[in-house]
Short mmCIF file of C-alpha atoms in Angstrom, two decimals:
data_model
loop_
_atom_site.label_atom_id
_atom_site.label_comp_id
_atom_site.label_asym_id
_atom_site.label_seq_id
_atom_site.Cartn_x
_atom_site.Cartn_y
_atom_site.Cartn_z
CA MET P 4 286.91 127.50 231.24
CA LEU P 5 288.70 129.95 233.37
CA HIS P 6 288.95 132.61 230.54
CA ASP P 7 290.58 135.13 232.77
CA VAL P 8 293.39 132.76 234.02
CA LEU P 9 294.07 132.06 230.31
CA LEU P 10 294.54 135.39 229.37
CA VAL P 11 296.84 135.59 232.00
CA MET P 12 298.89 132.60 230.96
CA GLN P 13 298.80 134.32 227.08
CA LYS P 14 300.57 137.63 228.61
CA THR P 15 303.06 135.58 230.32
CA PHE P 16 304.03 133.03 227.72
CA HIS P 17 303.81 135.16 224.68
CA SER P 18 307.36 135.83 224.79
CA LYS P 19 308.82 132.77 226.32
CA PRO P 20 310.77 130.10 224.46
CA GLU P 21 308.71 127.19 222.92
CA ALA P 22 309.88 124.54 225.50
CA GLU P 23 308.51 126.82 228.64
CA ARG P 24 305.06 126.33 226.71
CA VAL P 25 304.74 122.72 226.63
CA CYS P 26 302.41 121.29 228.96
CA ILE P 27 300.66 118.32 230.38
CA LEU P 28 296.89 118.37 231.02
CA SER P 29 295.99 116.01 234.09
CA PHE P 30 292.21 115.73 234.89
CA ASP P 31 290.10 114.05 237.85
CA GLU P 32 286.82 114.23 239.88
CA MET P 33 286.39 115.19 243.55
CA HIS P 34 283.29 114.66 245.48
CA ASN P 35 281.79 117.24 247.03
CA ASP P 36 278.82 118.25 249.38
CA ARG P 37 275.40 117.31 247.69
CA LYS P 38 273.45 120.40 248.77
CA ILE P 39 271.53 123.39 247.31
CA CYS P 40 273.46 126.30 248.07
CA TYR P 41 273.45 130.18 247.50
CA ASP P 42 276.12 132.04 245.92
CA VAL P 43 276.20 135.79 246.74
CA SER P 44 278.64 137.12 244.86
CA GLU P 45 276.37 135.83 241.68
CA ASP P 46 273.07 135.84 243.11
CA GLN P 47 272.59 132.30 241.88
CA ILE P 48 271.45 129.07 243.35
CA LEU P 49 273.96 126.05 242.82
CA GLY P 50 273.44 122.56 243.15
CA PRO P 51 272.57 120.02 244.13
CA PHE P 52 276.08 118.70 242.93
CA SER P 53 277.98 115.43 244.12
CA LYS P 54 281.25 115.89 241.90
CA VAL P 55 283.59 118.55 240.23
CA GLN P 56 285.76 117.99 237.49
CA LEU P 57 288.85 119.62 237.51
CA VAL P 58 291.80 120.31 234.76
CA LEU P 59 294.95 121.33 235.53
CA ALA P 60 297.91 122.31 232.99
CA ARG P 61 301.40 121.53 234.10
CA GLY P 62 304.57 122.92 232.11
CA ILE P 63 306.86 120.18 230.93
CA MET P 64 310.07 121.25 231.11
CA ALA P 65 309.22 124.60 233.09
CA GLY P 66 307.86 124.20 236.85
CA TRP P 67 304.67 126.14 236.53
CA LYS P 68 300.95 124.72 237.08
CA GLN P 69 297.81 126.38 236.95
CA PRO P 70 293.94 125.02 236.68
CA VAL P 71 292.33 125.92 233.84
CA PHE P 72 288.61 124.40 233.85
CA PHE P 73 286.22 123.21 236.51
CA ASN P 74 282.56 122.22 236.23
CA PHE P 75 280.08 120.39 238.16
CA ASP P 76 278.65 116.64 237.51
CA THR P 77 280.62 116.81 234.26
CA THR P 78 282.24 113.75 232.81
CA MET P 79 285.21 114.15 230.81
CA THR P 80 284.38 113.10 227.16
CA LYS P 81 286.53 113.49 224.01
CA HIS P 82 284.73 116.52 222.92
CA LEU P 83 285.25 118.27 225.99
CA LEU P 84 289.06 117.53 226.22
CA TYR P 85 289.38 118.49 222.54
CA GLU P 86 287.68 121.91 223.26
CA ILE P 87 290.03 122.36 226.61
CA ILE P 88 293.04 121.81 224.63
CA LEU P 89 291.93 124.23 221.81
CA LYS P 90 291.18 126.96 224.04
CA ILE P 91 294.70 126.37 225.95
CA GLU P 92 296.14 126.37 222.56
CA GLU P 93 294.72 129.50 221.45
CA LYS P 94 296.85 131.32 224.13
CA GLY P 95 300.12 129.78 222.79
CA LEU P 96 300.58 126.99 225.14
CA ILE P 97 301.41 123.77 223.48
CA VAL P 98 299.49 120.54 224.83
CA LYS P 99 301.79 117.38 224.66
CA ALA P 100 300.12 114.72 226.78
CA ILE P 101 297.45 114.07 229.46
CA VAL P 102 297.44 112.26 232.30
CA PHE P 103 294.30 110.29 234.04
CA ASP P 104 293.59 107.62 236.64
CA LEU P 105 292.23 104.29 236.13
CA ALA P 106 288.68 104.69 237.41
CA GLY P 107 286.49 107.27 236.41
CA SER P 108 288.47 108.24 233.13
CA SER P 109 288.79 104.65 232.11
CA THR P 110 285.38 105.32 229.46
CA LEU P 111 287.45 107.78 227.91
CA TRP P 112 289.89 105.07 226.78
CA LYS P 113 287.23 103.34 224.71
CA GLU P 114 285.63 106.86 222.88
CA GLN P 115 285.63 106.49 219.20
CA GLU P 116 288.90 108.17 217.71
CA LEU P 117 290.88 107.72 221.02
CA GLU P 118 290.41 103.99 221.61
CA ILE P 119 293.53 104.15 223.90
CA THR P 120 295.02 100.87 224.48
CA SER P 121 298.24 99.08 225.54
CA LYS P 122 299.14 99.38 221.93
CA ASN P 123 297.67 102.54 221.15
CA ASN P 124 299.12 105.17 223.64
CA PHE P 125 298.27 108.56 221.74
CA PHE P 126 295.71 110.19 219.97
CA ILE P 127 296.02 112.85 217.10
CA HIS P 128 295.36 116.50 217.91
CA PRO P 129 291.69 117.73 216.70
CA LEU P 130 293.05 120.36 214.23
CA ASN P 131 296.53 118.78 213.11
CA CYS P 132 298.27 115.21 212.68
CA ARG P 133 300.34 116.41 216.33
CA LYS P 134 300.58 113.27 218.69
CA ILE P 135 299.04 113.81 222.17
CA TRP P 136 300.36 111.17 224.36
CA THR P 137 298.35 109.50 227.12
CA PHE P 138 299.82 108.53 230.78
CA ALA P 139 298.09 106.63 233.45
CA ASP P 140 298.75 107.92 237.12
CA PRO P 141 301.76 105.82 238.51
CA PRO P 142 300.34 105.88 242.33
CA HIS P 143 297.22 104.73 241.01
CA TYR P 144 298.38 101.67 239.47
CA LEU P 145 300.80 101.05 242.10
CA LYS P 146 297.97 100.91 244.93
CA LEU P 147 296.21 98.42 242.63
CA LEU P 148 299.14 96.44 242.13
CA ARG P 149 299.04 96.15 246.20
CA ASN P 150 295.74 95.56 246.35
CA HIS P 151 295.65 92.29 243.70
CA PHE P 152 299.02 91.18 245.69
CA LEU P 153 296.96 91.25 249.25
CA ASP P 154 293.63 90.19 248.10
CA THR P 155 294.28 87.36 245.46
CA GLY P 156 297.93 86.96 244.73
CA LEU P 157 300.04 87.47 241.64
CA VAL P 158 301.31 85.06 239.21
CA LEU P 159 304.70 86.05 237.74
CA LYS P 160 306.05 85.54 234.09
CA ASP P 161 307.71 82.15 235.29
CA GLY P 162 304.90 81.07 237.03
CA THR P 163 306.04 82.05 240.28
CA VAL P 164 302.75 82.46 242.71
CA LEU P 165 303.28 85.65 245.22
CA THR P 166 300.90 85.81 247.79
CA LYS P 167 300.69 87.96 251.33
CA ASN P 168 301.62 84.75 252.67
CA ILE P 169 305.36 85.83 251.91
CA VAL P 170 305.13 88.71 254.02
CA GLU P 171 303.36 87.05 256.72
CA GLU P 172 306.00 84.48 256.97
CA PHE P 173 308.52 87.36 257.42
CA PHE P 174 306.75 89.06 260.47
CA LYS P 175 306.75 85.84 262.29
CA LYS P 176 310.41 85.88 261.94
CA ASP P 177 310.89 89.80 262.41
CA ARG P 178 309.29 90.05 266.32
CA GLY P 179 310.62 91.70 268.95
CA GLU P 180 312.09 95.23 270.27
CA TYR P 181 314.55 95.08 267.25
CA LYS P 182 313.46 94.77 263.82
CA LEU P 183 315.00 94.51 259.98
CA CYS P 184 312.31 96.58 258.45
CA LEU P 185 310.89 99.22 260.83
CA LYS P 186 308.41 100.67 258.82
CA LEU P 187 306.64 97.66 257.46
CA LYS P 188 304.11 96.73 260.07
CA PRO P 189 301.40 94.10 259.97
CA ASN P 190 298.77 96.45 259.26
CA LEU P 191 299.92 96.99 255.95
CA LEU P 192 298.71 93.85 254.94
CA THR P 193 295.12 94.30 256.21
CA VAL P 194 294.48 97.93 254.92
CA ARG P 195 290.58 98.51 253.83
CA GLY P 196 288.43 101.34 252.57
CA ASN P 197 289.76 104.92 252.67
CA GLU P 198 293.33 103.45 253.71
CA ARG P 199 293.53 101.99 250.33
CA GLN P 200 293.62 105.33 248.93
CA LYS P 201 297.02 106.29 250.38
CA VAL P 202 299.82 105.83 248.52
CA SER P 203 302.67 105.72 251.25
CA PRO P 204 301.70 102.29 252.79
CA ALA P 205 301.88 100.58 248.96
CA LYS P 206 305.29 101.97 248.38
CA THR P 207 306.45 100.80 251.94
CA LEU P 208 305.15 97.24 251.14
CA PHE P 209 307.20 97.37 247.69
CA SER P 210 310.33 98.59 248.71
CA ALA P 211 313.97 97.84 248.35
CA THR P 212 314.31 97.82 252.12
CA THR P 213 311.44 95.20 252.22
CA ALA P 214 312.96 93.13 249.34
CA LYS P 215 316.18 92.85 251.46
CA ALA P 216 314.57 91.95 254.73
CA LEU P 217 312.60 89.30 252.95
CA LEU P 218 315.51 87.54 251.37
CA LEU P 219 317.62 87.58 254.73
CA LEU P 220 314.49 85.87 256.67
CA THR P 221 312.57 84.27 254.10
CA GLU P 222 315.38 83.40 251.47
CA ASN P 223 312.42 83.79 248.83
CA GLN P 224 314.98 85.18 246.03
CA ARG P 225 312.49 85.74 243.61
CA ALA P 226 310.04 87.66 245.86
CA ALA P 227 312.91 89.83 246.98
CA GLU P 228 313.72 90.34 243.26
CA PHE P 229 310.34 91.36 242.41
CA PHE P 230 309.62 93.67 245.12
CA GLU P 231 312.85 95.43 244.83
CA PHE P 232 312.24 95.63 240.71
CA VAL P 233 308.90 97.52 241.32
CA ASP P 234 310.71 99.91 243.55
CA SER P 235 313.23 100.74 240.90
CA PHE P 236 310.65 101.13 238.24
CA PHE P 237 308.64 103.40 240.48
CA TYR P 238 311.79 105.76 241.09
CA ILE P 239 312.04 105.99 237.74
CA MET P 240 308.39 107.21 237.23
CA ASN P 241 308.65 109.73 239.93
CA SER P 242 312.05 111.68 239.02
CA PRO P 243 311.20 115.04 240.84
CA LYS P 244 314.73 116.39 240.19
CA LEU P 245 317.37 116.51 237.39
CA HIS P 246 320.13 115.19 239.68
CA PRO P 247 319.00 112.68 242.36
CA PRO P 248 320.66 111.64 245.76
CA SER P 249 323.83 109.38 244.90
CA ASN P 250 321.45 106.49 246.74
CA LYS P 251 318.59 106.70 244.16
CA PRO P 252 320.46 107.35 240.97
CA LEU P 253 317.29 106.04 239.11
CA GLN P 254 315.12 109.28 240.13
CA ALA P 255 317.54 111.08 237.65
CA GLY P 256 315.69 113.27 234.64
CA TYR P 257 314.84 110.71 232.37
CA GLY P 258 316.84 110.98 229.01
CA LEU P 259 320.27 111.80 230.75
CA GLU P 260 323.03 110.17 229.22
CA LYS P 261 324.62 108.99 232.34
CA TYR P 262 321.62 106.79 233.70
CA PHE P 263 319.28 106.28 230.43
CA SER P 264 320.46 103.20 229.54
CA GLN P 265 319.78 101.63 232.97
CA GLN P 266 316.50 103.25 233.08
CA GLU P 267 315.56 101.74 229.76
CA GLN P 268 316.60 98.16 230.79
CA ILE P 269 314.32 98.50 233.86
CA LEU P 270 311.49 99.80 231.74
CA GLN P 271 311.85 97.01 229.20
CA ASN P 272 312.11 94.42 232.03
CA MET P 273 309.06 96.03 233.48
CA LYS P 274 306.97 95.90 230.16
CA GLU P 275 307.95 92.03 229.83
CA GLU P 276 306.98 91.36 233.47
CA ILE P 277 303.68 92.87 233.07
CA ASN P 278 303.00 91.18 230.09
CA GLY P 279 303.51 88.01 231.31
CA MET P 280 301.92 88.35 234.92
CA ARG P 281 298.51 87.74 235.79
CA VAL P 282 296.15 88.16 239.06
CA GLN P 283 295.45 84.70 240.36
CA GLY P 284 292.15 83.87 238.89
CA LYS P 285 292.49 86.07 236.06
CA LYS P 286 293.41 85.01 232.35
CA SER P 287 293.91 88.47 230.89
CA LEU P 288 295.66 91.73 231.60
CA LEU P 289 293.64 94.22 234.16
CA PRO P 290 293.49 98.00 233.65
CA PHE P 291 296.13 98.53 236.07
CA GLN P 292 298.49 96.51 233.95
CA LYS P 293 297.37 98.00 230.77
CA GLY P 294 298.19 101.47 232.47
CA ILE P 295 302.00 100.53 233.34
CA LEU P 296 302.39 99.61 229.72
CA ILE P 297 300.60 102.91 228.32
CA TYR P 298 302.93 104.82 230.31
CA ILE P 299 305.98 102.99 229.46
CA SER P 300 305.09 103.25 225.98
CA SER P 301 304.14 107.03 226.22
CA LEU P 302 307.32 107.73 228.03
CA SER P 303 309.64 106.37 225.31
CA GLY P 304 307.49 107.68 222.43
CA SER P 305 307.13 111.28 224.16
CA TRP P 306 310.78 111.30 224.98
CA ASN P 307 311.73 110.81 221.56
CA ASP P 308 308.86 113.80 220.20
CA LEU P 309 310.45 116.05 222.78
CA LYS P 310 313.49 116.04 221.13
CA ASN P 311 312.46 118.44 218.76
CA PHE P 312 311.70 121.26 221.22
CA LYS P 313 315.12 120.56 222.64
CA PHE P 314 314.48 118.75 225.39
CA SER P 315 317.61 117.15 227.09
CA TYR P 316 315.37 115.36 229.85
CA ILE P 317 312.05 115.00 231.45
CA LEU P 318 311.05 115.03 234.97
CA THR P 319 308.63 112.20 235.35
CA SER P 320 306.87 113.38 238.45
CA ARG P 321 305.31 116.14 236.15
CA HIS P 322 303.31 113.12 234.28
CA THR P 323 301.72 112.25 237.30
CA GLN P 324 298.39 113.42 239.27
CA ASP P 325 300.21 114.68 242.31
CA SER P 326 299.95 118.42 241.43
CA LEU P 327 296.06 117.59 241.24
CA GLU P 328 295.65 115.50 244.01
CA SER P 329 297.59 118.49 245.85
CA LEU P 330 295.02 120.87 244.70
CA PHE P 331 291.97 118.70 245.89
CA SER P 332 293.56 118.09 249.22
CA GLN P 333 293.90 122.16 249.70
CA ILE P 334 290.38 122.61 248.74
CA ARG P 335 289.38 120.09 251.27
CA GLY P 336 291.67 121.39 253.77
CA ALA P 337 289.99 124.63 253.68
CA GLY P 338 287.03 123.10 255.67
CA ARG P 339 289.28 121.71 258.57
CA PHE P 340 287.38 119.14 259.90
CA TYR P 341 284.65 118.85 257.50
CA ASP P 342 286.31 117.77 254.34
CA HIS P 343 283.50 117.76 251.62
CA PRO P 344 283.01 121.57 250.41
CA SER P 345 279.78 122.69 248.88
CA SER P 346 279.56 123.88 245.38
CA VAL P 347 279.60 127.75 246.29
CA GLU P 348 282.58 126.67 248.77
CA VAL P 349 284.43 124.77 245.99
CA ILE P 350 284.47 127.96 243.90
CA TYR P 351 285.73 130.33 246.62
CA GLN P 352 288.44 128.33 247.73
CA LEU P 353 289.68 127.58 244.18
CA ARG P 354 289.41 131.54 243.66
CA ASN P 355 291.60 132.02 246.83
CA LEU P 356 294.19 129.70 245.62
CA LEU P 357 294.54 131.39 242.16
CA LEU P 358 294.82 134.49 243.65
CA ALA P 359 297.19 134.09 246.73
CA ASN P 360 297.40 130.67 247.54
CA LYS P 361 295.53 131.32 250.68
CA LEU P 362 295.16 127.56 251.76
CA PRO P 363 298.16 126.28 253.67
CA ILE P 364 296.50 123.49 255.35
CA LEU P 365 296.23 120.26 253.27
CA SER P 366 293.66 117.73 254.19
CA PRO P 367 294.84 114.43 255.98
CA LYS P 368 292.87 112.66 252.97
CA VAL P 369 295.59 113.68 250.38
CA ASN P 370 296.74 110.35 248.99
CA THR P 371 299.96 111.31 247.58
CA ARG P 372 302.97 113.40 248.11
CA GLU P 373 304.51 115.95 245.82
CA ASP P 374 308.17 117.14 246.14
CA SER P 375 307.56 120.47 244.88
CA ILE P 376 304.27 120.90 246.41
CA ASN P 377 305.06 124.39 247.93
CA GLU P 378 305.08 126.01 244.24
CA GLY P 379 302.26 128.37 244.29
CA TYR P 380 299.79 128.64 240.97
CA LEU P 381 301.18 130.76 238.21
CA THR P 382 298.30 133.51 238.56
CA ALA P 383 299.32 133.63 242.49
CA ASP P 384 303.20 133.74 241.80
CA ILE P 385 302.22 136.80 239.29
CA LEU P 386 299.94 138.66 241.76
CA LYS P 387 302.69 137.97 244.44
CA ASN P 388 305.59 139.89 242.41
CA ALA P 389 302.96 142.29 241.30
CA PHE P 390 302.28 143.45 245.05
CA ALA P 391 303.83 143.64 248.64
CA GLU P 392 304.76 140.26 249.89
CA LYS P 393 303.30 141.08 253.23
CA ASP P 394 299.66 141.12 251.45
CA ILE P 395 300.42 137.48 250.39
CA GLN P 396 299.72 134.68 252.49
CA GLU P 397 302.60 131.86 251.46
CA ILE P 398 301.54 128.06 251.56
CA HIS P 399 304.01 127.04 254.64
CA ASP P 400 306.25 123.73 254.27
CA LEU P 401 304.95 120.55 254.59
CA PRO P 402 306.69 118.15 257.27
CA SER P 403 309.20 115.57 255.76
CA GLU P 404 308.12 111.96 255.71
CA GLU P 405 311.86 110.83 255.35
CA ASP P 406 312.96 108.16 257.75
CA ASP P 407 315.51 109.75 260.26
CA LEU P 408 317.20 106.50 261.12
CA VAL P 409 318.34 105.86 257.23
CA ALA P 410 318.92 109.69 256.45
CA PHE P 411 322.64 109.49 255.94
CA GLU P 412 321.95 106.80 253.25
CA ASN P 413 322.72 109.68 250.72
CA LEU P 414 326.19 109.28 251.20
CA CYS P 415 326.22 105.84 249.56
CA SER P 416 327.74 105.10 245.93
CA GLU P 417 328.39 101.74 245.78
CA GLU P 418 326.08 98.77 245.02
CA PHE P 419 326.37 95.24 246.92
CA PRO P 420 324.65 91.89 245.57
CA MET P 421 321.42 90.57 247.41
CA GLU P 422 323.38 87.13 248.28
CA TRP P 423 323.64 86.73 252.21
CA LYS P 424 323.93 83.42 253.81
CA ILE P 425 321.41 83.17 257.36
CA ASP P 426 323.15 81.93 259.98
CA GLU P 427 321.37 79.87 262.88
CA PRO P 428 319.47 82.49 265.01
CA SER P 429 321.67 84.16 267.92
CA ASN P 430 320.96 83.02 271.22
CA TYR P 431 322.46 85.89 272.73
CA CYS P 432 320.74 87.45 275.70
CA GLY P 433 317.32 85.53 274.18
CA MET P 434 317.87 87.40 271.04
CA THR P 435 316.73 86.09 267.40
CA PHE P 436 318.66 86.26 264.49
CA SER P 437 316.23 89.38 263.53
CA GLU P 438 316.69 91.11 266.62
CA HIS P 439 320.42 90.78 266.58
CA GLU P 440 320.78 91.83 263.57
CA GLY P 441 318.50 94.90 264.36
CA LEU P 442 320.48 95.66 267.31
CA LYS P 443 323.42 96.13 265.12
CA TYR P 444 321.72 98.42 262.85
CA THR P 445 321.26 100.55 265.88
CA ALA P 446 324.61 100.44 267.13
CA GLY P 447 326.15 101.23 263.92
CA TYR P 448 323.46 104.42 263.72
CA ILE P 449 324.50 105.40 267.08
CA ALA P 450 328.26 105.21 265.90
CA PHE P 451 327.50 107.08 263.02
CA ARG P 452 325.98 109.92 264.97
CA VAL P 453 328.76 109.86 267.23
CA ARG P 454 331.50 109.74 264.76
CA SER P 455 333.11 113.44 265.20
CA GLU P 456 333.99 112.83 268.69
CA ASP P 457 334.92 109.15 268.68
CA SER P 458 335.44 107.48 265.35
CA SER P 459 336.41 104.13 266.90
CA LEU P 460 332.96 102.83 267.52
CA GLY P 461 331.84 101.81 263.55
CA TYR P 462 333.45 102.09 260.02
CA PHE P 463 331.29 102.61 256.75
CA SER P 464 330.34 99.53 255.03
CA ALA P 465 332.45 100.49 252.15
CA GLU P 466 335.69 100.63 253.63
CA LYS P 467 335.63 96.82 254.77
CA THR P 468 333.64 94.09 252.89
CA ASP P 469 332.52 91.75 255.77
CA SER P 470 328.95 90.94 255.04
CA GLU P 471 328.75 88.06 257.30
CA SER P 472 329.28 90.26 260.25
CA ALA P 473 326.35 92.50 259.58
CA PRO P 474 324.08 90.92 256.97
CA LYS P 475 321.19 93.49 257.22
CA ILE P 476 323.52 96.45 257.05
CA TYR P 477 325.31 95.43 254.01
CA ALA P 478 322.26 94.19 252.20
CA LEU P 479 320.72 97.74 252.96
CA SER P 480 323.75 99.74 252.36
CA LYS P 481 325.50 100.68 249.03
CA GLY P 482 328.89 102.01 250.86
CA GLY P 483 327.28 104.92 253.33
CA LEU P 484 325.73 102.86 256.45
CA THR P 485 327.96 102.65 259.31
CA VAL P 486 328.87 99.24 260.78
CA PRO P 487 329.79 98.84 264.55
CA THR P 488 333.16 97.39 265.34
CA GLU P 489 333.22 94.07 267.29
CA ALA P 490 333.96 95.72 270.63
CA TRP P 491 331.22 98.48 270.52
CA LEU P 492 328.72 95.98 269.42
CA LYS P 493 329.71 93.80 272.39
CA ILE P 494 329.38 96.90 274.67
CA THR P 495 325.59 97.31 273.21
CA GLU P 496 324.91 93.68 273.58
CA GLU P 497 325.79 93.86 277.18
CA MET P 498 323.95 96.98 277.76
CA GLU P 499 320.81 95.38 276.22
CA CYS P 500 321.09 92.21 278.28
CA LEU P 501 321.18 94.24 281.53
CA PHE P 502 318.27 96.54 280.45
CA VAL P 503 316.44 93.15 279.80
CA SER P 504 317.29 91.86 282.95
CA ILE P 505 315.60 94.70 284.68
CA HIS P 506 312.58 95.27 282.72
CA GLY P 507 311.79 92.37 280.76
CA LYS P 508 311.66 92.04 277.03
CA SER P 509 308.78 94.13 276.89
CA GLY P 510 310.94 96.92 277.58
CA TYR P 511 310.18 100.03 279.64
CA HIS P 512 306.50 100.98 280.31
CA SER P 513 304.50 103.91 281.38
CA GLY P 514 304.29 103.93 285.13
CA LYS P 515 307.69 102.13 285.99
CA LYS P 516 310.49 104.23 287.61
CA CYS P 517 313.90 103.28 286.79
CA HIS P 518 316.58 104.32 289.38
#
């Protein structure tokens, strides 16, 4: 236990409202270099250790986070978990939930007195009758859902079989320079090893953009509905702000009256879908399915529980392990090209973080992304306020992963149905239907960027409902994407044909000179 840290937390929260003291614990193991090393400051030999267990506390209402425990080659057990909870609550904090992954912590589910299942999603506080809710980390079961989809396929509750063949069919039709789905690439279907630890490829595959592209090119309505359904569910599971962008209403704080009924309906539908779904070749629910069911039940149960603390909403991003994964990545990142720190290096890097956030470089092996990653740890923030800012090295902003081509979708406000008729492929300049729709999208984007100089090149999709003129744009847009006018589209097509006549279908290559 980091006892000095707990004393700081006690001093910080003793006069704070009860709601600010309610927290959630996340814990997981990180691999480190298994070698014997010498700790100079403590004059002791450490190791050999292969793993370090880290526990991080995070405010559910207030936006603070703080590591509170670490130990080497230590498995999380019921008794250790109880001990950590009691030590934290001695300092005035209130533990209302825990979040863990579906791997190393799975044995904790089965321990006597805990026995966490899809129907028993909480355990009783060791000293009183208060419920402590359990959450399975959403990014972990999103990756597992993707893995089973790619490896064997899924059988939905109505008997529909979904395999990666559906996406492969899409790739056969979405070829050429202009594509319907820029982020969806064939290598997303062949991820192996460490690449499967990254969340972003799984998010890209199960996205609304992929769903609409599948519908346009394959006309597979059920597959498109499932992909978009998964996307909507994970928006609810990762709410970072109270008020979301207008094109992502499901990311609103869980419990807000304006969106609550819609969020609850999606959660209930997902519960029914997961209960009825099977991985091909399996007759019962797998751990990732049980994790989803546990999360849904715990979110609903904890929301009713937290109302007693006068909570008006929950930011579900704080019910994930993103902050803990960020901590792991910061510790690994201190080694730059060598991201397997020794036990002594783990201790020293953790100390630097707790005192001054002095690890700005993240390891490239981080497998998640956190919107509030620039927030420091509680102890470091207190020291930052106590001393001159020039003495503290702050964490720099992370580069954004947002797609520049669709950034203006924040203007969107309407929803349009996913029902589009696919015309015969256009033979204009040798382009397929997919390429021609991609060209329209590009022309619309150019029209948007020069709108302040010339507004005659395009119009917002909400201004005119003509889905047959640009199926892709209307499928993706909720009112804010720009549709090119017929005159501007014709000019764009002529320019493309002229370019192809000079350089060929492969486009401009390095080494060629264009005069």
